[in-house]
PDB file of C-alpha atoms in Angstrom:
ATOM      1  CA  GLU A   1      40.212 -28.615  89.848  1.00  0.00           C
ATOM      2  CA  THR A   2      39.849 -31.431  87.614  1.00  0.00           C
ATOM      3  CA  GLY A   3      40.863 -30.939  84.023  1.00  0.00           C
ATOM      4  CA  VAL A   4      39.330 -32.319  80.776  1.00  0.00           C
ATOM      5  CA  THR A   5      39.707 -36.170  80.540  1.00  0.00           C
ATOM      6  CA  GLN A   6      39.071 -38.226  77.534  1.00  0.00           C
ATOM      7  CA  SER A   7      38.778 -42.007  77.058  1.00  0.00           C
ATOM      8  CA  PRO A   8      39.879 -44.145  75.571  1.00  0.00           C
ATOM      9  CA  THR A   9      43.346 -42.699  74.842  1.00  0.00           C
ATOM     10  CA  HIS A  10      43.949 -45.044  71.892  1.00  0.00           C
ATOM     11  CA  LEU A  11      41.703 -47.401  69.853  1.00  0.00           C
ATOM     12  CA  ILE A  12      41.787 -49.347  66.671  1.00  0.00           C
ATOM     13  CA  LYS A  13      38.648 -50.101  64.542  1.00  0.00           C
ATOM     14  CA  THR A  14      37.932 -51.400  61.149  1.00  0.00           C
ATOM     15  CA  ARG A  15      36.052 -49.695  58.330  1.00  0.00           C
ATOM     16  CA  GLY A  16      32.290 -49.765  58.806  1.00  0.00           C
ATOM     17  CA  GLN A  17      32.446 -50.071  62.557  1.00  0.00           C
ATOM     18  CA  GLN A  18      30.996 -47.518  65.074  1.00  0.00           C
ATOM     19  CA  VAL A  19      32.977 -45.826  67.740  1.00  0.00           C
ATOM     20  CA  THR A  20      32.115 -43.792  70.860  1.00  0.00           C
ATOM     21  CA  LEU A  21      34.533 -41.403  72.519  1.00  0.00           C
ATOM     22  CA  ARG A  22      34.068 -39.891  75.801  1.00  0.00           C
ATOM     23  CA  CYS A  23      34.908 -36.559  77.513  1.00  0.00           C
ATOM     24  CA  SER A  24      34.547 -35.185  81.069  1.00  0.00           C
ATOM     25  CA  SER A  25      34.673 -31.432  81.078  1.00  0.00           C
ATOM     26  CA  GLN A  26      36.607 -29.295  83.499  1.00  0.00           C
ATOM     27  CA  SER A  27      34.834 -28.673  86.718  1.00  0.00           C
ATOM     28  CA  GLY A  28      32.423 -25.806  86.321  1.00  0.00           C
ATOM     29  CA  HIS A  29      32.408 -25.797  82.432  1.00  0.00           C
ATOM     30  CA  ASN A  30      29.085 -26.291  80.753  1.00  0.00           C
ATOM     31  CA  THR A  31      30.241 -26.246  77.128  1.00  0.00           C
ATOM     32  CA  VAL A  32      32.092 -28.975  75.374  1.00  0.00           C
ATOM     33  CA  SER A  33      33.547 -28.772  71.804  1.00  0.00           C
ATOM     34  CA  TRP A  34      34.971 -31.643  69.688  1.00  0.00           C
ATOM     35  CA  TYR A  35      37.752 -31.259  67.346  1.00  0.00           C
ATOM     36  CA  GLN A  36      39.322 -33.658  64.741  1.00  0.00           C
ATOM     37  CA  GLN A  37      43.001 -33.476  64.260  1.00  0.00           C
ATOM     38  CA  ALA A  38      44.364 -35.460  61.260  1.00  0.00           C
ATOM     39  CA  LEU A  39      48.059 -36.188  61.140  1.00  0.00           C
ATOM     40  CA  GLY A  40      49.992 -33.093  60.202  1.00  0.00           C
ATOM     41  CA  GLN A  41      46.951 -30.893  60.337  1.00  0.00           C
ATOM     42  CA  GLY A  42      45.427 -28.404  62.784  1.00  0.00           C
ATOM     43  CA  PRO A  43      42.239 -29.148  64.739  1.00  0.00           C
ATOM     44  CA  GLN A  44      39.005 -28.976  62.832  1.00  0.00           C
ATOM     45  CA  PHE A  45      35.756 -28.062  64.558  1.00  0.00           C
ATOM     46  CA  ILE A  46      33.267 -30.954  64.609  1.00  0.00           C
ATOM     47  CA  PHE A  47      30.592 -29.527  66.875  1.00  0.00           C
ATOM     48  CA  GLN A  48      29.852 -27.934  70.199  1.00  0.00           C
ATOM     49  CA  TYR A  49      27.324 -28.966  73.006  1.00  0.00           C
ATOM     50  CA  TYR A  50      25.802 -26.511  75.425  1.00  0.00           C
ATOM     51  CA  ARG A  51      23.074 -27.456  77.844  1.00  0.00           C
ATOM     52  CA  GLU A  52      22.735 -30.809  76.257  1.00  0.00           C
ATOM     53  CA  GLU A  53      22.034 -29.495  72.739  1.00  0.00           C
ATOM     54  CA  GLU A  54      24.136 -29.186  69.696  1.00  0.00           C
ATOM     55  CA  ASN A  55      25.207 -25.563  69.487  1.00  0.00           C
ATOM     56  CA  GLY A  56      27.020 -25.261  66.216  1.00  0.00           C
ATOM     57  CA  ARG A  57      28.492 -27.751  63.764  1.00  0.00           C
ATOM     58  CA  GLY A  58      31.511 -27.792  61.339  1.00  0.00           C
ATOM     59  CA  ASN A  59      31.726 -29.417  57.994  1.00  0.00           C
ATOM     60  CA  PHE A  60      31.337 -32.968  59.081  1.00  0.00           C
ATOM     61  CA  PRO A  61      28.682 -35.508  57.771  1.00  0.00           C
ATOM     62  CA  PRO A  62      25.737 -36.664  59.924  1.00  0.00           C
ATOM     63  CA  ARG A  63      27.492 -39.936  60.899  1.00  0.00           C
ATOM     64  CA  PHE A  64      29.349 -37.789  63.325  1.00  0.00           C
ATOM     65  CA  SER A  65      27.029 -37.281  66.231  1.00  0.00           C
ATOM     66  CA  GLY A  66      27.280 -36.361  69.871  1.00  0.00           C
ATOM     67  CA  LEU A  67      25.609 -36.195  73.247  1.00  0.00           C
ATOM     68  CA  GLN A  68      25.951 -34.032  76.220  1.00  0.00           C
ATOM     69  CA  PHE A  69      24.786 -35.227  79.658  1.00  0.00           C
ATOM     70  CA  PRO A  70      23.342 -33.279  82.590  1.00  0.00           C
ATOM     71  CA  ASN A  71      26.749 -33.398  84.339  1.00  0.00           C
ATOM     72  CA  TYR A  72      28.223 -31.668  81.129  1.00  0.00           C
ATOM     73  CA  SER A  73      30.223 -34.755  80.089  1.00  0.00           C
ATOM     74  CA  SER A  74      30.002 -35.566  76.445  1.00  0.00           C
ATOM     75  CA  GLU A  75      30.248 -38.351  73.906  1.00  0.00           C
ATOM     76  CA  LEU A  76      31.298 -38.282  70.253  1.00  0.00           C
ATOM     77  CA  ASN A  77      29.870 -41.107  68.111  1.00  0.00           C
ATOM     78  CA  VAL A  78      31.106 -42.018  64.637  1.00  0.00           C
ATOM     79  CA  ASN A  79      29.133 -44.470  62.549  1.00  0.00           C
ATOM     80  CA  ALA A  80      30.285 -46.301  59.414  1.00  0.00           C
ATOM     81  CA  LEU A  81      33.952 -45.557  60.030  1.00  0.00           C
ATOM     82  CA  GLU A  82      36.121 -44.681  57.103  1.00  0.00           C
ATOM     83  CA  LEU A  83      39.874 -44.749  56.692  1.00  0.00           C
ATOM     84  CA  ASP A  84      39.942 -40.925  56.682  1.00  0.00           C
ATOM     85  CA  ASP A  85      38.469 -40.846  60.122  1.00  0.00           C
ATOM     86  CA  SER A  86      41.787 -41.857  61.561  1.00  0.00           C
ATOM     87  CA  ALA A  87      42.841 -38.920  63.553  1.00  0.00           C
ATOM     88  CA  LEU A  88      43.322 -37.551  67.127  1.00  0.00           C
ATOM     89  CA  TYR A  89      39.909 -36.474  68.547  1.00  0.00           C
ATOM     90  CA  LEU A  90      40.155 -33.577  70.950  1.00  0.00           C
ATOM     91  CA  CYS A  91      37.509 -32.481  73.427  1.00  0.00           C
ATOM     92  CA  ALA A  92      37.574 -29.017  74.792  1.00  0.00           C
ATOM     93  CA  SER A  93      35.578 -27.500  77.564  1.00  0.00           C
ATOM     94  CA  SER A  94      34.790 -23.880  78.234  1.00  0.00           C
ATOM     95  CA  LEU A  95      32.758 -21.682  80.477  1.00  0.00           C
ATOM     96  CA  VAL A  96      31.493 -19.737  77.642  1.00  0.00           C
ATOM     97  CA  GLY A  97      30.275 -21.154  74.310  1.00  0.00           C
ATOM     98  CA  LYS A  98      31.642 -18.237  72.270  1.00  0.00           C
ATOM     99  CA  VAL A  99      35.137 -17.740  70.838  1.00  0.00           C
ATOM    100  CA  THR A 100      35.862 -15.241  73.676  1.00  0.00           C
ATOM    101  CA  GLY A 101      35.868 -18.188  76.089  1.00  0.00           C
ATOM    102  CA  GLU A 102      39.139 -20.000  76.642  1.00  0.00           C
ATOM    103  CA  LEU A 103      39.117 -23.684  75.547  1.00  0.00           C
ATOM    104  CA  PHE A 104      40.659 -26.155  77.856  1.00  0.00           C
ATOM    105  CA  PHE A 105      41.674 -29.278  75.903  1.00  0.00           C
ATOM    106  CA  GLY A 106      41.928 -32.845  76.889  1.00  0.00           C
ATOM    107  CA  GLU A 107      44.872 -35.104  75.719  1.00  0.00           C
ATOM    108  CA  GLY A 108      42.728 -36.627  73.080  1.00  0.00           C
ATOM    109  CA  SER A 109      41.640 -40.024  71.795  1.00  0.00           C
ATOM    110  CA  ARG A 110      43.654 -41.381  68.939  1.00  0.00           C
ATOM    111  CA  LEU A 111      41.543 -43.456  66.541  1.00  0.00           C
ATOM    112  CA  THR A 112      42.934 -45.611  63.884  1.00  0.00           C
ATOM    113  CA  VAL A 113      40.735 -47.161  61.272  1.00  0.00           C
ATOM    114  CA  LEU A 114      41.986 -50.137  59.297  1.00  0.00           C
TER     115      LEU A 114
ATOM    116  CA  ALA B   1      35.338 -17.522  55.453  1.00  0.00           C
ATOM    117  CA  GLN B   2      37.886 -17.613  58.187  1.00  0.00           C
ATOM    118  CA  SER B   3      41.157 -19.238  57.739  1.00  0.00           C
ATOM    119  CA  VAL B   4      44.634 -19.309  59.200  1.00  0.00           C
ATOM    120  CA  THR B   5      47.914 -19.831  57.553  1.00  0.00           C
ATOM    121  CA  GLN B   6      51.120 -20.931  59.255  1.00  0.00           C
ATOM    122  CA  PRO B   7      53.828 -20.769  56.440  1.00  0.00           C
ATOM    123  CA  ASP B   8      56.522 -22.601  58.334  1.00  0.00           C
ATOM    124  CA  ILE B   9      55.832 -26.315  58.777  1.00  0.00           C
ATOM    125  CA  HIS B  10      59.059 -26.914  60.736  1.00  0.00           C
ATOM    126  CA  ILE B  11      61.533 -24.512  62.529  1.00  0.00           C
ATOM    127  CA  THR B  12      64.824 -25.374  64.183  1.00  0.00           C
ATOM    128  CA  VAL B  13      66.494 -22.938  66.479  1.00  0.00           C
ATOM    129  CA  SER B  14      69.388 -23.217  68.969  1.00  0.00           C
ATOM    130  CA  GLU B  15      68.672 -23.015  72.690  1.00  0.00           C
ATOM    131  CA  GLY B  16      69.033 -19.382  73.841  1.00  0.00           C
ATOM    132  CA  ALA B  17      68.280 -17.963  70.334  1.00  0.00           C
ATOM    133  CA  SER B  18      65.260 -15.853  69.608  1.00  0.00           C
ATOM    134  CA  LEU B  19      62.126 -17.258  68.003  1.00  0.00           C
ATOM    135  CA  GLU B  20      59.428 -16.031  65.633  1.00  0.00           C
ATOM    136  CA  LEU B  21      56.583 -18.137  64.400  1.00  0.00           C
ATOM    137  CA  ARG B  22      54.461 -16.642  61.646  1.00  0.00           C
ATOM    138  CA  CYS B  23      50.723 -16.661  61.394  1.00  0.00           C
ATOM    139  CA  ASN B  24      48.475 -15.006  58.832  1.00  0.00           C
ATOM    140  CA  TYR B  25      44.672 -15.007  59.112  1.00  0.00           C
ATOM    141  CA  SER B  26      41.730 -14.162  56.817  1.00  0.00           C
ATOM    142  CA  TYR B  27      38.756 -12.712  58.363  1.00  0.00           C
ATOM    143  CA  GLY B  28      36.652  -9.646  57.428  1.00  0.00           C
ATOM    144  CA  ALA B  29      36.149  -8.126  60.846  1.00  0.00           C
ATOM    145  CA  THR B  30      38.444  -7.854  63.832  1.00  0.00           C
ATOM    146  CA  PRO B  31      39.370 -11.343  64.814  1.00  0.00           C
ATOM    147  CA  TYR B  32      39.911 -13.119  68.017  1.00  0.00           C
ATOM    148  CA  LEU B  33      43.430 -14.601  67.808  1.00  0.00           C
ATOM    149  CA  PHE B  34      45.104 -17.262  69.737  1.00  0.00           C
ATOM    150  CA  TRP B  35      48.287 -19.175  70.013  1.00  0.00           C
ATOM    151  CA  TYR B  36      48.165 -22.706  71.340  1.00  0.00           C
ATOM    152  CA  VAL B  37      51.112 -25.215  72.068  1.00  0.00           C
ATOM    153  CA  GLN B  38      50.826 -28.997  71.886  1.00  0.00           C
ATOM    154  CA  SER B  39      53.535 -31.101  73.347  1.00  0.00           C
ATOM    155  CA  PRO B  40      53.733 -34.785  72.393  1.00  0.00           C
ATOM    156  CA  GLY B  41      50.903 -36.760  73.866  1.00  0.00           C
ATOM    157  CA  GLN B  42      49.341 -33.688  75.200  1.00  0.00           C
ATOM    158  CA  GLY B  43      46.260 -31.699  74.520  1.00  0.00           C
ATOM    159  CA  LEU B  44      46.569 -28.071  73.368  1.00  0.00           C
ATOM    160  CA  GLN B  45      47.446 -25.354  75.891  1.00  0.00           C
ATOM    161  CA  LEU B  46      46.630 -21.685  75.537  1.00  0.00           C
ATOM    162  CA  LEU B  47      49.737 -19.459  75.273  1.00  0.00           C
ATOM    163  CA  LEU B  48      48.066 -16.105  74.663  1.00  0.00           C
ATOM    164  CA  LYS B  49      45.177 -14.433  73.038  1.00  0.00           C
ATOM    165  CA  TYR B  50      44.237 -11.098  71.440  1.00  0.00           C
ATOM    166  CA  PHE B  51      40.731  -9.699  71.477  1.00  0.00           C
ATOM    167  CA  SER B  52      41.295  -5.898  71.303  1.00  0.00           C
ATOM    168  CA  GLY B  53      43.431  -3.094  72.660  1.00  0.00           C
ATOM    169  CA  ASP B  54      47.190  -3.226  72.916  1.00  0.00           C
ATOM    170  CA  THR B  55      48.351  -5.031  69.839  1.00  0.00           C
ATOM    171  CA  LEU B  56      51.362  -6.615  71.672  1.00  0.00           C
ATOM    172  CA  VAL B  57      50.167  -9.277  74.090  1.00  0.00           C
ATOM    173  CA  GLN B  58      52.019 -11.193  76.578  1.00  0.00           C
ATOM    174  CA  GLY B  59      51.490 -14.871  77.372  1.00  0.00           C
ATOM    175  CA  ILE B  60      52.752 -17.642  79.451  1.00  0.00           C
ATOM    176  CA  LYS B  61      56.247 -19.152  79.387  1.00  0.00           C
ATOM    177  CA  GLY B  62      57.787 -15.834  78.141  1.00  0.00           C
ATOM    178  CA  PHE B  63      55.964 -15.772  74.772  1.00  0.00           C
ATOM    179  CA  GLU B  64      54.419 -12.594  73.201  1.00  0.00           C
ATOM    180  CA  ALA B  65      52.663 -11.940  69.965  1.00  0.00           C
ATOM    181  CA  GLU B  66      51.981  -8.911  67.989  1.00  0.00           C
ATOM    182  CA  PHE B  67      48.672  -8.250  66.010  1.00  0.00           C
ATOM    183  CA  LYS B  68      49.255  -6.393  62.795  1.00  0.00           C
ATOM    184  CA  ARG B  69      45.949  -5.508  61.069  1.00  0.00           C
ATOM    185  CA  SER B  70      47.617  -4.115  57.944  1.00  0.00           C
ATOM    186  CA  GLN B  71      49.443  -7.473  57.406  1.00  0.00           C
ATOM    187  CA  SER B  72      46.706  -9.607  58.757  1.00  0.00           C
ATOM    188  CA  SER B  73      49.339 -11.219  60.895  1.00  0.00           C
ATOM    189  CA  PHE B  74      49.734 -12.398  64.486  1.00  0.00           C
ATOM    190  CA  ASN B  75      53.235 -13.604  64.941  1.00  0.00           C
ATOM    191  CA  LEU B  76      54.461 -15.425  68.026  1.00  0.00           C
ATOM    192  CA  ARG B  77      57.808 -14.423  69.521  1.00  0.00           C
ATOM    193  CA  LYS B  78      60.080 -15.493  72.271  1.00  0.00           C
ATOM    194  CA  PRO B  79      63.469 -13.695  72.999  1.00  0.00           C
ATOM    195  CA  SER B  80      65.355 -16.797  74.315  1.00  0.00           C
ATOM    196  CA  VAL B  81      64.181 -20.376  73.617  1.00  0.00           C
ATOM    197  CA  HIS B  82      64.506 -23.138  76.044  1.00  0.00           C
ATOM    198  CA  TRP B  83      64.757 -26.820  75.246  1.00  0.00           C
ATOM    199  CA  SER B  84      61.413 -27.359  76.814  1.00  0.00           C
ATOM    200  CA  ASP B  85      59.760 -25.114  74.123  1.00  0.00           C
ATOM    201  CA  ALA B  86      60.157 -27.856  71.548  1.00  0.00           C
ATOM    202  CA  ALA B  87      56.561 -28.642  70.653  1.00  0.00           C
ATOM    203  CA  GLU B  88      53.860 -27.972  67.980  1.00  0.00           C
ATOM    204  CA  TYR B  89      52.445 -24.489  67.906  1.00  0.00           C
ATOM    205  CA  PHE B  90      49.090 -23.551  66.460  1.00  0.00           C
ATOM    206  CA  CYS B  91      47.661 -20.232  65.598  1.00  0.00           C
ATOM    207  CA  ALA B  92      43.834 -20.006  65.714  1.00  0.00           C
ATOM    208  CA  VAL B  93      41.172 -17.443  64.891  1.00  0.00           C
ATOM    209  CA  GLY B  94      37.714 -17.147  66.259  1.00  0.00           C
ATOM    210  CA  ALA B  95      35.010 -15.340  64.500  1.00  0.00           C
ATOM    211  CA  GLY B  96      33.098 -12.569  66.403  1.00  0.00           C
ATOM    212  CA  THR B  97      29.968 -13.990  67.608  1.00  0.00           C
ATOM    213  CA  GLY B  98      30.624 -17.551  66.629  1.00  0.00           C
ATOM    214  CA  ASN B  99      31.701 -20.576  68.756  1.00  0.00           C
ATOM    215  CA  GLN B 100      34.105 -22.140  66.285  1.00  0.00           C
ATOM    216  CA  PHE B 101      37.902 -21.789  66.242  1.00  0.00           C
ATOM    217  CA  TYR B 102      39.861 -22.140  62.946  1.00  0.00           C
ATOM    218  CA  PHE B 103      43.348 -23.485  63.482  1.00  0.00           C
ATOM    219  CA  GLY B 104      46.350 -23.348  61.195  1.00  0.00           C
ATOM    220  CA  THR B 105      48.283 -26.525  60.342  1.00  0.00           C
ATOM    221  CA  GLY B 106      50.843 -25.915  62.888  1.00  0.00           C
ATOM    222  CA  THR B 107      54.585 -25.258  63.126  1.00  0.00           C
ATOM    223  CA  SER B 108      56.784 -27.829  64.675  1.00  0.00           C
ATOM    224  CA  LEU B 109      59.647 -26.402  66.713  1.00  0.00           C
ATOM    225  CA  THR B 110      62.802 -28.255  67.402  1.00  0.00           C
ATOM    226  CA  VAL B 111      65.422 -26.858  69.804  1.00  0.00           C
ATOM    227  CA  ILE B 112      69.069 -27.981  69.489  1.00  0.00           C
ATOM    228  CA  PRO B 113      71.574 -27.507  72.312  1.00  0.00           C
TER     229      PRO B 113
END
């Protein structure tokens, strides 16, 4: 069974740039959620994708966008990067989109914005 | 709105000692409650969860947690801590029909020999 994999593991960008983070869900999981974890904070829900459509969104601006592909993998895109976007971005896959479904997390992509 | 409070930012315990990590939540209905552990450079791993029924739930690695509705708490316990338990621990709550988890700010656990 393949777990959740994320790429890249680390990256550095400058303000105003755009970034794309990638996530491969665990085998058999059709739902992907993205969370932002700032330093010293708990993860915050960005959005969830189910059947290639956004299925819920947290309190993040539209410059955070995503995609889910037919193989259930997903991308998180952030435009016009700001310093406060520096964080660990966690992808989690699940078999069920509801909170009753266990989340399986990847190791994250650490983004530094200079 | 749902929220989770973990009052202890950092806890240090001796190996072999007991452990209790506190978690308080805010949610109007019966919540779905979770404890996750995050080791350095790792993603979050589920330790245990509470949905309904017995208020004392057992998890992996010898952890247990007790749901107390009257105190809006879901504290994590372990009778004897091992050095490998050093990590960051997050309490989370999920709202009934929703798909969003709300995490606390975490408690960092240090285990000393």
